[in-house]
Coordinates of C-alpha atoms in Angstrom, one line a residue:
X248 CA 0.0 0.0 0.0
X249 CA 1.6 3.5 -1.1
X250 CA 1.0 6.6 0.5
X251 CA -0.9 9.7 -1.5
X252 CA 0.7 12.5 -1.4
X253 CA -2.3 14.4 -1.9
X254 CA -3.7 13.2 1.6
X255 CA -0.4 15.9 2.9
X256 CA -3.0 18.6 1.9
X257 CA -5.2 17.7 4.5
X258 CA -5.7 18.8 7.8
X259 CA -3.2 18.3 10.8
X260 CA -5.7 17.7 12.8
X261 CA -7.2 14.7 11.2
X262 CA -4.0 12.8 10.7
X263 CA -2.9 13.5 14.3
X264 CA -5.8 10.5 15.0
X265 CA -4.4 8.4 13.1
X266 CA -2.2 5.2 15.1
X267 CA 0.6 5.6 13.3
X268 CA 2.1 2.1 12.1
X269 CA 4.2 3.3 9.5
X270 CA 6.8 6.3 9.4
X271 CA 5.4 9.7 9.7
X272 CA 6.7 9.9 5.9
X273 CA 4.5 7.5 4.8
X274 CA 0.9 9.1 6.0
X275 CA -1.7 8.5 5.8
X276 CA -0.8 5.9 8.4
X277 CA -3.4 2.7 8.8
X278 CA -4.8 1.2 11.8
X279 CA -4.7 -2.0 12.6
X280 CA -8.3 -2.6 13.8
X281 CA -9.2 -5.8 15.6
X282 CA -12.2 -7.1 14.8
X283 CA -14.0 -9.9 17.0
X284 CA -15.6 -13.7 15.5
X285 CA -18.7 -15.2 17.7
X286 CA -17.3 -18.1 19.0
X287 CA -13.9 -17.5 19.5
X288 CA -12.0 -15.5 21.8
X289 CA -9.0 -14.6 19.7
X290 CA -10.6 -12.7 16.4
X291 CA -8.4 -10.9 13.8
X292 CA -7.0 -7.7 13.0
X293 CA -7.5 -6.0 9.8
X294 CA -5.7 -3.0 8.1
X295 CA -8.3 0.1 7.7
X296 CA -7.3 3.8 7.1
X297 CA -9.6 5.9 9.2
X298 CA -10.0 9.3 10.2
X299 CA -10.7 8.8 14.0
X300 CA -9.2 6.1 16.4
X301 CA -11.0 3.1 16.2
X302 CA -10.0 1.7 19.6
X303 CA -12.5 3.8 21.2
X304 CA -9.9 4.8 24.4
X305 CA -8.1 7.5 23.0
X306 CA -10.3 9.2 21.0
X307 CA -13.9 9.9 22.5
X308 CA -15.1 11.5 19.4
X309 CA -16.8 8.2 18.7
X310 CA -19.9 9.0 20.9
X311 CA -20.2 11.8 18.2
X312 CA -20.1 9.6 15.1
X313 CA -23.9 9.7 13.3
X314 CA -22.9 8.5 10.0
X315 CA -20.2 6.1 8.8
X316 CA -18.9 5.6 4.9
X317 CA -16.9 2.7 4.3
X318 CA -14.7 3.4 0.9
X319 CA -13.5 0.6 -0.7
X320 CA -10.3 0.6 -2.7
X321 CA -9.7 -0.9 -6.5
X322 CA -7.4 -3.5 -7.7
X323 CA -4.1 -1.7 -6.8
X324 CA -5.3 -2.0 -3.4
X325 CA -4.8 1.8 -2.3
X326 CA -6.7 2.2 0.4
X327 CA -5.0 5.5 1.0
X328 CA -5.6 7.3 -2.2
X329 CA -9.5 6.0 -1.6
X330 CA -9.2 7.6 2.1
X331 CA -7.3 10.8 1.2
X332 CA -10.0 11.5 -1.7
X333 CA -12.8 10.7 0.6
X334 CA -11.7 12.8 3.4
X335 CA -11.2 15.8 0.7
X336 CA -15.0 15.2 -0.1
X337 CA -15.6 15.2 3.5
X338 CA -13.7 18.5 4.3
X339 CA -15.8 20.5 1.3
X340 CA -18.9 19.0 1.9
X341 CA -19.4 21.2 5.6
X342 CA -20.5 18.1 7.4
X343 CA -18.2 17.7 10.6
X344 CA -15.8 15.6 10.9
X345 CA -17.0 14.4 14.6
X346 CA -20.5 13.6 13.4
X347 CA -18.6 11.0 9.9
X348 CA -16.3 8.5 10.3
X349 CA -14.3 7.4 7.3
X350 CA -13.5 4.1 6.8
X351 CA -11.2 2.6 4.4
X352 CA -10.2 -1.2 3.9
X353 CA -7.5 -2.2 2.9
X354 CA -7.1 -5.8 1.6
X355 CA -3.5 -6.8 2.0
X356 CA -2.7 -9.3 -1.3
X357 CA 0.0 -11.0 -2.4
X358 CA 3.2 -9.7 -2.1
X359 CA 2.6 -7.0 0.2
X360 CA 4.5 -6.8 3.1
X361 CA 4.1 -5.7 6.8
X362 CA 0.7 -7.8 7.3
X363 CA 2.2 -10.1 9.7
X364 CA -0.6 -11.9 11.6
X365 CA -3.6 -11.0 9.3
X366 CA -5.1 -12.8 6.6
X367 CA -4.0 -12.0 3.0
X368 CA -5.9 -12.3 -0.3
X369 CA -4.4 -13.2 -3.5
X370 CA -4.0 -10.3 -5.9
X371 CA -7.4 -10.0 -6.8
X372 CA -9.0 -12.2 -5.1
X373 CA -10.8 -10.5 -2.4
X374 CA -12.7 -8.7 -5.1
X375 CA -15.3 -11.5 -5.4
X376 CA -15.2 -12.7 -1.6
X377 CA -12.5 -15.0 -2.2
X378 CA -11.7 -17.0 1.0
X379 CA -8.1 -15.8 2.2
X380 CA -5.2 -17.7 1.2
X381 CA -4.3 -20.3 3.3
X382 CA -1.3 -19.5 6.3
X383 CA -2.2 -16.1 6.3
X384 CA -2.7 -15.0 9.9
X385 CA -5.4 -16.3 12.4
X386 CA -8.2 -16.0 10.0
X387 CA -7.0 -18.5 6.8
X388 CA -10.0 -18.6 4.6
X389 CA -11.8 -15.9 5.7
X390 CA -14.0 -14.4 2.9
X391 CA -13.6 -10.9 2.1
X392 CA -16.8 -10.6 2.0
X393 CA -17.1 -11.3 6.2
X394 CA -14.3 -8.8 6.9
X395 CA -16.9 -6.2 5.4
X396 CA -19.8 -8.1 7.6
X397 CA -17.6 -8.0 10.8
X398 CA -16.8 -4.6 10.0
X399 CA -20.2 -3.1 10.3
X400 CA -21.2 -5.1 12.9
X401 CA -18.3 -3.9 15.2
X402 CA -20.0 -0.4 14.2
X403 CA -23.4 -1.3 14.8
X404 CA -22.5 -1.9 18.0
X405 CA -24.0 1.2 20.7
X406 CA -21.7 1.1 23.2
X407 CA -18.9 2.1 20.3
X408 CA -21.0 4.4 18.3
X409 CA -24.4 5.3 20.8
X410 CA -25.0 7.6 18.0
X411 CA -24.9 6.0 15.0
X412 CA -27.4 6.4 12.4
X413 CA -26.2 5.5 8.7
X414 CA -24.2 3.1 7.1
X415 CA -22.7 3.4 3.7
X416 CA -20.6 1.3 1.6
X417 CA -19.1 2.5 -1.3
X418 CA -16.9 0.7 -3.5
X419 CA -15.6 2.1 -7.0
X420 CA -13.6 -0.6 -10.0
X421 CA -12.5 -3.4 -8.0
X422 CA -13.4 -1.8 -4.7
X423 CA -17.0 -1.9 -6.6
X424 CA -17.2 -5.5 -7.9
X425 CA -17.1 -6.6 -4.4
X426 CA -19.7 -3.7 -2.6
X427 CA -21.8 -5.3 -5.6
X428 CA -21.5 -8.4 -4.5
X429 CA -21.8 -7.2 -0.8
X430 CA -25.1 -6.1 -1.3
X431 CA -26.1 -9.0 -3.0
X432 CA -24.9 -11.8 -0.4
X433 CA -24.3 -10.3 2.9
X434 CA -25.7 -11.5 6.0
X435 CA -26.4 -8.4 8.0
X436 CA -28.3 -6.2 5.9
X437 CA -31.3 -6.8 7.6
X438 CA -29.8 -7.2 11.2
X439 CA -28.4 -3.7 11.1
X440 CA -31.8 -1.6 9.8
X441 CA -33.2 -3.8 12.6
X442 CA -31.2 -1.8 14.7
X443 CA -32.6 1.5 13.2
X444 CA -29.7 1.8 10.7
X445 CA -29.8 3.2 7.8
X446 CA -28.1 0.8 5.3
X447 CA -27.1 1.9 1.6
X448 CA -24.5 0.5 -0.9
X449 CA -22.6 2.7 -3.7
X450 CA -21.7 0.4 -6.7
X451 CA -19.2 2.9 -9.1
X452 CA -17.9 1.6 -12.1
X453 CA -17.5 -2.5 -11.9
X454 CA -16.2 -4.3 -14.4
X455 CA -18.4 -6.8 -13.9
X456 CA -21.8 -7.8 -11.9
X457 CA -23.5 -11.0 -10.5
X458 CA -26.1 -12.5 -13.0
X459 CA -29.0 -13.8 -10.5
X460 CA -30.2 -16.3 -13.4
X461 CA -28.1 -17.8 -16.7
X462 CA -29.4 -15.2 -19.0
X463 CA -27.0 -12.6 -20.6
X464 CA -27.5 -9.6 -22.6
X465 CA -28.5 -10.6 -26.2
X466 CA -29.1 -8.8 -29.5
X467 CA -32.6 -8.4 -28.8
X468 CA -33.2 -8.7 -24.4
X469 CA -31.8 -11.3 -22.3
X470 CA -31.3 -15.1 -23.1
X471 CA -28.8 -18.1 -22.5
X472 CA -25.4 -17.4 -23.4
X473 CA -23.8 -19.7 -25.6
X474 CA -21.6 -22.2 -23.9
X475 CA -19.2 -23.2 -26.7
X476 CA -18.0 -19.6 -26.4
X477 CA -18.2 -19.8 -22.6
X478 CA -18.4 -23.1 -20.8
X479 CA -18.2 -21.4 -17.7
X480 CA -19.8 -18.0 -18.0
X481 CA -22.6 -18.8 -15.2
X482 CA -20.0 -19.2 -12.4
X483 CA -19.6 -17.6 -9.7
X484 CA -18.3 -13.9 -9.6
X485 CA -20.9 -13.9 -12.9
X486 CA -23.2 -15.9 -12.1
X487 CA -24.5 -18.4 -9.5
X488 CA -22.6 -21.7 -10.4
X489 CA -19.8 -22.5 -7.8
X490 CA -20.4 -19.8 -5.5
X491 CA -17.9 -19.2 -3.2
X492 CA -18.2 -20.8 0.5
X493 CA -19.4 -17.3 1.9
X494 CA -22.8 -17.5 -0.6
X495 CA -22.8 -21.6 -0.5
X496 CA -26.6 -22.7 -0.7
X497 CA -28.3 -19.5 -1.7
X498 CA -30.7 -19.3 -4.9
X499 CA -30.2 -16.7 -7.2
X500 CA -34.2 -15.5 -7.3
X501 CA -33.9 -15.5 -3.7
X502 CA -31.3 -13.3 -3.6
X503 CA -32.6 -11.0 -6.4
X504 CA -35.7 -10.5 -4.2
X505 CA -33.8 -9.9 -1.2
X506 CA -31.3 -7.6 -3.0
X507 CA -34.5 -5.4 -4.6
X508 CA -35.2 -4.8 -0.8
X509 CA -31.6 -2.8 -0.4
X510 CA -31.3 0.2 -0.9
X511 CA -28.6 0.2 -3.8
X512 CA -27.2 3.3 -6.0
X513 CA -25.1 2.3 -9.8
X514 CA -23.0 4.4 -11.1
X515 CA -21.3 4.4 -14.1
X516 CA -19.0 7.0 -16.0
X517 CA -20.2 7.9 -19.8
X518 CA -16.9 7.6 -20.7
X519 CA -16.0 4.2 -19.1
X520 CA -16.3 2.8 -22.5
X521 CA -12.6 1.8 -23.3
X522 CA -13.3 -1.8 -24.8
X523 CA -9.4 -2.4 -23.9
X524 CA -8.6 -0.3 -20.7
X525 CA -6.0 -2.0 -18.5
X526 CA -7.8 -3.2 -15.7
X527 CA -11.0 -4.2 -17.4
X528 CA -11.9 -7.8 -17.0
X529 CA -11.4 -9.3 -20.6
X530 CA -12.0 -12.9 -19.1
X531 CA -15.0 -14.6 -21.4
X532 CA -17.5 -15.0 -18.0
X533 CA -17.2 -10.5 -18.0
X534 CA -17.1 -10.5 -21.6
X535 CA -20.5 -12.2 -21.8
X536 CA -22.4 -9.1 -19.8
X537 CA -20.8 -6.3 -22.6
X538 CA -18.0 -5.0 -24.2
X539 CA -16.8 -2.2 -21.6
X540 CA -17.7 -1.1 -18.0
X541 CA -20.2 1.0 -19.1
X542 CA -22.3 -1.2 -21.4
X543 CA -22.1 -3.7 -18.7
X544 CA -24.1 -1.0 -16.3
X545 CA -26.5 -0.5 -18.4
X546 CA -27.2 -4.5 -19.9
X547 CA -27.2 -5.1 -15.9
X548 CA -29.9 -2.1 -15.0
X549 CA -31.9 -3.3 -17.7
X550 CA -31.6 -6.9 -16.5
X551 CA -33.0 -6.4 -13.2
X552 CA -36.2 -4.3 -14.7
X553 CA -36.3 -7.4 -17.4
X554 CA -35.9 -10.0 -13.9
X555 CA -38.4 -8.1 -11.9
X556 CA -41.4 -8.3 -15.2
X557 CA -40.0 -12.2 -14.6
X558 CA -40.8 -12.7 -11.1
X559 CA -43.7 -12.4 -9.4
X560 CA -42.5 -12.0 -5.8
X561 CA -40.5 -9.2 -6.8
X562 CA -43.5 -7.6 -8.5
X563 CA -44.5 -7.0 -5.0
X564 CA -41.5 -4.9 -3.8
X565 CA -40.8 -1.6 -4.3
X566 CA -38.7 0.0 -7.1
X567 CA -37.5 2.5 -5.4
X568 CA -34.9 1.1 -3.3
X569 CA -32.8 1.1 -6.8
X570 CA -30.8 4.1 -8.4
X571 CA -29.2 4.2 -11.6
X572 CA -27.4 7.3 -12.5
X573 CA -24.7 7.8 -15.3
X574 CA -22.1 10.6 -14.5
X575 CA -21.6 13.2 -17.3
X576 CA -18.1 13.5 -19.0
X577 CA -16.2 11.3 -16.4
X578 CA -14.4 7.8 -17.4
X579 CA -12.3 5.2 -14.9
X580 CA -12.0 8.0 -11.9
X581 CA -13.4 7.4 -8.7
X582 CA -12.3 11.0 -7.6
X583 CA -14.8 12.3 -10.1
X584 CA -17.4 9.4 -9.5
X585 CA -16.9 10.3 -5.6
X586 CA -16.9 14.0 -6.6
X587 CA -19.8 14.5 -8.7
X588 CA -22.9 16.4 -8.2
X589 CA -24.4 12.8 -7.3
X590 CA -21.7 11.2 -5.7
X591 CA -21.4 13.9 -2.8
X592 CA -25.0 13.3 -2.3
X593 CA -24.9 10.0 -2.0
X594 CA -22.1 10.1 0.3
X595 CA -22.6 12.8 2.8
X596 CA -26.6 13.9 2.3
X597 CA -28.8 16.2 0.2
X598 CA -26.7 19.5 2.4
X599 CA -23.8 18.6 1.7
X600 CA -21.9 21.7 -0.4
X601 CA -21.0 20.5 -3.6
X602 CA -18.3 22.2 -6.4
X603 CA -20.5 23.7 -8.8
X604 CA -17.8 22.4 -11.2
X605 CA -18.7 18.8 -10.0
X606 CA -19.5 16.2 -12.9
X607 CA -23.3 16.5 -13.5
X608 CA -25.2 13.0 -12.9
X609 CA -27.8 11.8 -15.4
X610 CA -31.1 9.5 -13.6
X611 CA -31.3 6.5 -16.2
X612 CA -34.4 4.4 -16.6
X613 CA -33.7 0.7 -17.9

């Protein structure tokens, strides 16, 4: 993980929370935050970037927090830059920084160093909610996708944050594919707006989604993808063959009519069309949902109106728990995804102050 030098432009005050675990040189610094497993006594500790100690003894603005966004970082793993650029958007928007906590994950793959003790992912594994690789710290075959789940359930928890109100996950590239597939399989959803928490999920930019059935986009709707091009286009992270053990036994209408419940917000960059851009996924099971991120948005927005006419039980729910929003003149960027007139919103609430310069965000119906 490399530090961003645009996070030195920030305030002295905000990094002077942070537990410092690497040289001073290197801020922003992450914390290592220990996060507890029902069941055992030990737990784990996980690497987050955070703007307020998370230990809950040193820093007592925690009894202030109302709010909490949890940023997820792309493929290079760069929690910081995610952080740095959130806490920028924090800082402009006018909401205080005691009432938001900031939260950035940081997945530690394969070869990064310094992890000693926690569980590591392969490179790009943790994207889908990979289990861990094996002799990687206490947790060996942890999912990514429970990190997330013990994550918010540590902050769910009132005698850490009495205040807390709202929960958001946001996730942008890589950092999106899995808050995709977060609000798609996680446990907790439901659990935590039991508790009166407001529970939403960001989605910018993935390469790819999770199909809930084996139709793909075709010329003319949605049908069966051909399995001479593809034999394996329906597995999991595409679809719901093989799932990983974190989603083992669940059916994909199910989900789709648990998901339709969520309260879930796409975006996608019109310009996020480059057929060839260097971190797209070109494998055949992504190449089967479009061409380029942002064809793959829109099949997939279409798709769940197209599943919705299919189902009768999701007939039933409400279509408004779903946003779909295309951000004007922005490509691969999650500055400018985070940073547009819609993102901000999303983020930090209809007062946040927003750059009137801000990319514009266009409401899309499928």
């Amino acid at each position: 993980m490399k530090a961003s030098n645009f996070f030195c432009k920030l305030a002295s005050s905000t990094l002077a929370v942070c537990c410092l675990v690497q040289p001073a040189s290197a801020t922003p610094a992450w914390q290592r935050l220990h996060l507890p497993v029902p069941g055992q006594q030990a737990g784990y500790d996980f690497p987050v970037y955070a703007n307020h100690r998370l230990d809950g003894k040193l820093d007592g603005k925690l009894d202030t927090i109302r709010e909490v966004i949890i940023v997820q970082h792309g493929i290079q793993r760069n929690g910081d830059d995610y952080y740095a650029a959130a806490m920028a958007l924090l800082q402009a928007s006018g909401r205080s920084l005691d009432e938001v906590l900031v939260i950035a994950p940081n997945f530690p793959g394969k070869p990064d160093t310094g992890f000693d003790g926690m569980p590591v992912w392969s490179v790009q594994g943790w994207t889908g909610g990979d289990p861990a690789l094996p002799g990687t710290g206490t947790q060996a075959g942890l999912s990514s996708l429970q990190v997330i789940d013990d994550i918010a359930q540590l902050l769910a928890d009132k005698s850490r944050l009495p205040q807390l109100k709202k929960i958001t996950f946001a996730g942008h590239s890589g950092g999106g594919q899995l808050i995709h597939r977060y609000a798609v399989l996680n446990h907790v959803d439901e659990a935590l707006r039991a508790r009166g928490l407001d529970v939403q999920y960001v989605v910018a930019n993935p390469s790819s989604y999770l199909y809930f059935t084996p139709e793909r986009p075709a010329s003319t709707g949605f049908a069966l993808y051909d399995k001479s091009v593809c034999p394996a286009y329906n597995d999991y992270r595409y679809g719901m063959q093989n799932m990983v053990p974190y989603a083992k036994g669940m059916n994909g209408l199910d989900l789709y009519s648990r998901h339709l419940q969520r309260q879930v917000t796409y975006l996608v960059g019109s310009l996020d069309t480059d057929p060839n851009h260097r971190v797209l996924d070109k494998s055949c099971g992504a190449e089967a949902e479009g061409p380029t991120r942002y064809d793959r948005a829109h099949a997939y927005w279409a798709y769940e109106q197209y599943l919705g006419k299919q189902t009768p039980v999701a007939k039933a729910l409400p279509a408004s728990n779903h946003h779909y929003l295309d951000v004007e003149g922005v490509g691969h960027d999650q500055t400018r995804m985070f940073g547009s007139q819609c993102g901000v919103k999303l983020l930090f609430g209809d007062k946040a102050s927003v750059d009137k310069l801000a990319a514009q965000c266009k409401p899309v119906k499928p």
